[in-house]
Coordinates of C-alpha atoms and ligand atoms in Angstrom, one line a residue:
M75 CA -15.6 -2.7 -35.6
N76 CA -18.2 -1.0 -33.3
L77 CA -17.0 1.3 -30.6
I78 CA -18.4 0.6 -27.2
E79 CA -19.1 4.1 -26.0
G80 CA -18.6 4.2 -22.1
R81 CA -18.7 7.9 -22.0
K82 CA -22.2 8.1 -23.6
V83 CA -23.6 5.4 -21.5
S84 CA -22.1 6.8 -18.3
K85 CA -23.9 10.1 -19.1
E86 CA -27.2 8.3 -19.3
I87 CA -26.6 6.7 -16.0
L88 CA -25.7 10.1 -14.3
L89 CA -28.8 11.7 -15.8
K90 CA -31.0 9.0 -14.3
L91 CA -29.2 9.2 -10.9
K92 CA -29.7 13.1 -10.8
D93 CA -33.4 12.5 -10.8
Q94 CA -33.0 9.9 -8.0
V95 CA -30.8 12.3 -6.1
S96 CA -33.4 15.0 -6.4
G97 CA -36.2 12.6 -5.2
L98 CA -34.1 11.8 -2.1
I99 CA -33.4 15.4 -1.3
N100 CA -37.2 16.1 -1.4
K101 CA -37.2 13.3 1.4
H102 CA -34.5 15.4 3.2
I103 CA -31.8 12.8 2.5
H104 CA -28.9 14.2 0.8
P105 CA -26.5 11.5 -0.4
K106 CA -22.9 12.2 0.5
L107 CA -19.7 10.6 -0.3
A108 CA -16.6 11.0 2.0
V109 CA -13.2 10.7 0.2
I110 CA -9.8 10.0 1.8
L111 CA -6.8 11.0 -0.2
V112 CA -3.1 10.3 1.0
G113 CA -0.5 12.2 -0.9
Q114 CA -0.5 13.7 -4.3
N115 CA -0.3 10.8 -6.8
P116 CA -1.1 12.3 -10.1
A117 CA -3.3 9.3 -11.2
S118 CA -5.3 9.5 -7.9
L119 CA -5.7 13.3 -8.2
S120 CA -7.1 12.8 -11.9
Y121 CA -9.4 10.0 -10.7
I122 CA -10.5 12.2 -7.7
R123 CA -11.3 15.1 -10.1
Q124 CA -13.4 12.9 -12.3
K125 CA -15.3 11.5 -9.2
Q126 CA -15.9 14.9 -7.8
K127 CA -17.3 16.3 -11.1
A128 CA -19.7 13.3 -11.4
C129 CA -20.9 14.0 -7.8
S130 CA -21.5 17.8 -8.8
D131 CA -23.3 16.5 -11.9
T132 CA -25.7 14.3 -10.0
G133 CA -26.1 16.4 -6.8
I134 CA -24.3 14.1 -4.6
E135 CA -22.4 16.0 -1.8
W136 CA -18.6 15.5 -1.7
E137 CA -16.2 15.9 1.3
Q138 CA -12.6 15.2 0.9
F139 CA -10.1 14.5 3.6
D140 CA -6.5 15.0 2.5
Y141 CA -3.5 13.6 4.4
D142 CA 0.2 13.6 3.8
E143 CA 2.2 10.6 3.0
E144 CA 3.4 10.4 6.8
V145 CA 0.0 9.4 8.0
T146 CA -0.3 6.2 9.9
T147 CA -2.6 3.2 9.4
E148 CA -4.2 3.9 12.9
Q149 CA -4.8 7.4 12.0
L150 CA -6.6 6.5 8.8
A151 CA -8.6 3.7 10.3
S152 CA -9.7 6.2 13.1
K153 CA -10.9 8.7 10.4
V154 CA -12.8 5.8 8.8
H155 CA -14.3 4.9 12.0
S156 CA -15.7 8.4 12.7
L157 CA -17.1 8.5 9.1
N158 CA -18.9 5.2 9.8
E159 CA -20.5 6.8 12.7
D160 CA -21.6 10.1 10.8
P161 CA -25.2 9.7 9.9
D162 CA -24.7 12.4 7.1
I163 CA -22.2 10.2 5.3
H164 CA -23.5 7.5 2.9
G165 CA -20.3 6.3 1.1
I166 CA -16.7 6.1 2.1
L167 CA -13.9 5.9 -0.4
V168 CA -10.3 5.5 0.4
Q169 CA -8.4 6.2 -2.8
L170 CA -5.7 3.7 -3.7
P171 CA -2.8 3.3 -3.7
L172 CA -1.9 4.1 -0.2
P173 CA 1.8 4.8 0.6
K174 CA 4.0 1.9 1.7
N175 CA 4.0 2.8 5.3
V176 CA 0.3 2.3 5.5
Y177 CA -1.2 -1.2 5.7
A178 CA -4.1 -0.9 3.2
P179 CA -6.1 -4.0 4.2
E180 CA -6.5 -2.6 7.7
V181 CA -7.8 0.8 6.6
L182 CA -10.2 -0.9 4.1
K183 CA -11.4 -3.3 6.8
A184 CA -12.4 -0.4 9.1
I185 CA -15.1 0.8 6.4
E186 CA -18.6 -0.1 7.5
P187 CA -19.8 -2.5 4.7
K188 CA -23.0 -0.5 4.3
K189 CA -20.9 2.5 3.3
D190 CA -18.3 0.7 1.4
V191 CA -19.2 2.1 -2.1
D192 CA -15.9 0.8 -3.6
G193 CA -17.0 -2.7 -2.7
F194 CA -13.6 -3.5 -1.4
T195 CA -14.5 -4.9 2.1
A196 CA -14.3 -8.7 2.6
Y197 CA -18.1 -8.7 3.5
N198 CA -19.2 -7.2 0.2
L199 CA -16.7 -9.1 -1.9
G200 CA -17.7 -12.4 0.0
K201 CA -21.4 -11.8 -0.7
M202 CA -20.7 -11.1 -4.4
F203 CA -19.1 -14.6 -4.6
L204 CA -22.5 -16.2 -3.9
S205 CA -24.5 -15.1 -6.9
T206 CA -26.0 -12.1 -8.7
E207 CA -28.6 -11.8 -6.1
F208 CA -26.1 -11.0 -3.5
E209 CA -24.1 -8.5 -5.7
H210 CA -25.1 -5.3 -3.7
L211 CA -22.0 -2.9 -3.4
T212 CA -19.7 -4.4 -5.9
P213 CA -16.3 -2.9 -7.1
C214 CA -17.1 -0.1 -9.5
T215 CA -14.9 -1.1 -12.6
P216 CA -16.1 -4.7 -12.9
M217 CA -19.7 -3.3 -12.4
G218 CA -19.0 -0.8 -15.2
V219 CA -17.8 -3.5 -17.5
I220 CA -20.9 -5.7 -16.8
Q221 CA -23.1 -2.7 -17.5
L222 CA -21.4 -1.9 -20.7
L223 CA -21.8 -5.5 -21.9
E224 CA -25.6 -5.5 -20.9
Y225 CA -26.1 -2.0 -22.5
Y226 CA -24.6 -3.3 -25.9
K227 CA -26.5 -6.6 -25.6
V228 CA -23.4 -8.7 -25.5
P229 CA -24.3 -12.3 -24.6
I230 CA -22.3 -13.5 -21.6
K231 CA -23.9 -16.9 -20.7
G232 CA -21.8 -19.7 -22.1
Q233 CA -19.3 -17.4 -23.8
E234 CA -15.6 -17.9 -23.6
V235 CA -14.5 -15.0 -21.5
V236 CA -10.8 -14.3 -20.8
V237 CA -9.8 -11.7 -18.1
V238 CA -6.2 -10.7 -18.2
G239 CA -5.1 -9.3 -14.8
H240 CA -6.0 -10.8 -11.4
S241 CA -6.0 -7.7 -9.0
N242 CA -8.3 -7.5 -6.2
I243 CA -9.9 -4.4 -7.6
V244 CA -10.7 -5.5 -11.1
G245 CA -9.6 -8.9 -12.4
K246 CA -10.8 -11.2 -9.5
P247 CA -14.2 -9.4 -9.0
L248 CA -14.9 -9.1 -12.6
A249 CA -14.1 -12.9 -13.2
T250 CA -16.5 -13.6 -10.3
M251 CA -19.3 -11.4 -11.7
L252 CA -18.8 -13.0 -15.2
L253 CA -19.0 -16.5 -13.6
N254 CA -22.2 -15.4 -11.8
R255 CA -23.7 -14.8 -15.3
D256 CA -22.6 -18.3 -16.5
A257 CA -19.6 -17.3 -18.7
T258 CA -16.8 -19.8 -19.0
V259 CA -14.1 -17.7 -17.4
T260 CA -10.3 -17.9 -17.6
V261 CA -8.3 -15.7 -15.6
C262 CA -4.6 -14.9 -17.0
H263 CA -2.0 -12.9 -15.2
V264 CA 1.7 -12.0 -15.1
H265 CA 2.6 -15.8 -14.6
T266 CA 0.5 -17.1 -17.3
K267 CA 2.7 -19.2 -19.6
D268 CA 1.2 -18.6 -23.1
L269 CA -0.9 -15.6 -22.9
A270 CA -1.8 -15.5 -26.6
S271 CA -3.0 -19.1 -26.6
H272 CA -5.8 -18.0 -24.0
T273 CA -6.6 -14.7 -25.4
K274 CA -7.1 -16.0 -29.0
R275 CA -10.0 -18.2 -27.7
A276 CA -11.9 -15.3 -26.2
D277 CA -15.4 -14.3 -27.4
I278 CA -15.0 -11.5 -24.8
L279 CA -11.5 -10.4 -23.9
C280 CA -11.2 -8.2 -20.8
V281 CA -7.7 -6.7 -20.2
A282 CA -6.6 -4.9 -16.9
V283 CA -3.0 -5.0 -16.6
G284 CA -1.6 -1.6 -17.0
K285 CA 0.9 -2.2 -19.9
A286 CA 0.5 -0.3 -23.2
N287 CA 0.4 -2.5 -26.4
L288 CA 0.2 -5.8 -24.4
I289 CA -2.5 -7.1 -26.6
T290 CA -1.7 -7.1 -30.3
A291 CA -4.2 -8.0 -33.2
E292 CA -2.7 -11.4 -33.5
M293 CA -3.8 -12.3 -29.9
V294 CA -7.4 -11.5 -30.6
K295 CA -10.1 -13.7 -32.4
E296 CA -11.8 -12.3 -35.3
G297 CA -15.0 -10.5 -34.2
A298 CA -14.3 -10.7 -30.5
V299 CA -15.7 -8.2 -28.0
V300 CA -12.6 -6.3 -26.4
I301 CA -12.9 -4.5 -23.2
D302 CA -9.6 -2.5 -22.5
I303 CA -9.5 -1.6 -18.8
G304 CA -5.8 -0.4 -18.9
V305 CA -4.9 3.1 -18.2
N306 CA -1.4 4.0 -19.4
R307 CA 0.1 7.6 -19.6
I308 CA 2.7 7.3 -22.5
K309 CA 4.5 9.9 -24.6
G310 CA 2.9 10.2 -28.0
A311 CA 4.7 10.8 -31.5
D312 CA 4.3 14.5 -30.9
G313 CA 6.0 14.3 -27.7
K314 CA 3.0 15.1 -25.5
E315 CA 1.6 12.8 -22.7
K316 CA -1.4 10.7 -23.9
L317 CA -3.6 8.2 -22.3
V318 CA -3.8 4.8 -23.9
G319 CA -5.0 1.3 -22.8
D320 CA -3.6 -2.2 -22.8
C321 CA -4.4 -2.9 -26.5
D322 CA -2.8 -1.8 -29.7
F323 CA -6.1 0.0 -30.5
E324 CA -5.3 0.8 -34.1
N325 CA -4.7 -2.8 -35.1
V326 CA -6.9 -4.7 -32.5
S327 CA -10.0 -2.5 -33.5
K328 CA -9.7 -3.9 -37.1
K329 CA -10.1 -7.3 -36.0
A330 CA -12.5 -6.9 -32.9
G331 CA -16.3 -7.0 -33.4
M332 CA -16.6 -4.2 -30.7
I333 CA -14.0 -2.6 -28.6
T334 CA -13.9 0.1 -25.8
P335 CA -11.6 3.0 -26.5
V336 CA -9.2 4.6 -23.9
P337 CA -10.0 7.1 -22.9
G338 CA -13.8 7.2 -22.9
G339 CA -14.5 3.5 -22.5
V340 CA -14.6 1.7 -19.1
G341 CA -13.1 4.7 -17.2
P342 CA -16.3 7.0 -17.1
M343 CA -18.3 3.9 -16.3
T344 CA -16.3 3.2 -13.1
V345 CA -17.2 6.7 -12.0
A346 CA -20.8 6.3 -12.9
C347 CA -21.1 3.0 -10.9
L348 CA -19.5 4.8 -8.0
M349 CA -22.3 7.2 -8.1
E350 CA -24.8 4.4 -8.4
N351 CA -23.4 2.7 -5.3
T352 CA -23.5 5.9 -3.3
V353 CA -27.2 6.5 -4.1
K354 CA -27.8 2.8 -3.3
S355 CA -26.1 3.2 0.1
A356 CA -28.0 6.4 0.8
K357 CA -31.3 4.6 0.2
R358 CA -30.5 1.5 2.0
L359 CA -29.2 3.4 5.1
N360 CA -32.7 5.2 5.1
N361 CA -34.6 1.8 4.8
L362 CA -35.8 2.9 1.3
T363 CA -35.1 -0.4 -0.6
Ligands
GUN878 N1 -7.4 3.3 -7.4 C1 -7.5 3.0 -8.7 N2 -8.9 2.6 -8.9 C2 -9.5 2.8 -7.8 C3 -10.8 2.5 -7.4 O1 -11.8 2.1 -8.1 N3 -11.1 3.0 -6.1 C4 -10.2 3.5 -5.2 N4 -10.6 3.7 -4.1 N5 -9.0 3.6 -5.6 C5 -8.6 3.3 -6.8

């Protein structure tokens, strides 16, 4: 088994971006990310800390707007509109999930596609549907997975790829990006009848469900590449909280050819890709590419 070291790859990406940000600052363009956070969801706070650190590591400016859970859809959309108009802002990120009283699609719809560094707007998702040529601002986690596969020279074309999970943030865009690269893609989800019958066929198995130990060794083909995108906080044997993915890592790793650890696999790549998208937006908004 070989470990796919997302943390290491992400550091390389951040180093390259730091140079690019310096170059932009010399041209009096200071890439800046605006982040909207509603409430105090512990997972969101943890993600936001990681994103803020990556901004400080690369030299990207960070501005955070905090709201309490009582905020309305209209108030958030109105904030997004003002950020759309602000020439100093190059990326707008609305941290998900939003509370139940907010209609998230309406808030995301308000984001100007050129500043949509999460790649969640219908415009950017629709473009991505066409081909790799139109993958401009793509969702960061799927983009991170593709970059990891490319970094480790894992062939995608013609391979049997099974994606477990069909969320709008990860599963659906990831399946689309793999299809753009000519994989044979199967998407499984909570209503799939016999999950193991699909996962066992996978040359590349990508799992983004959020259920610890969903994937056991018996469900994985010998030598498969396993990309674990799950993030679960569970109580370890010592009673302390720990972070695990969706795979039974100890046993799946013995059967897999390559596997991503959790933490230190896809997570840091998501953050690095967000930084890439922010730099990309800053360049495009200034007609530099
Ligand atoms: N919540 C969980 N993942 C993400 C993400 O990639 N972007 C945003 N904005 N919220 C999230």
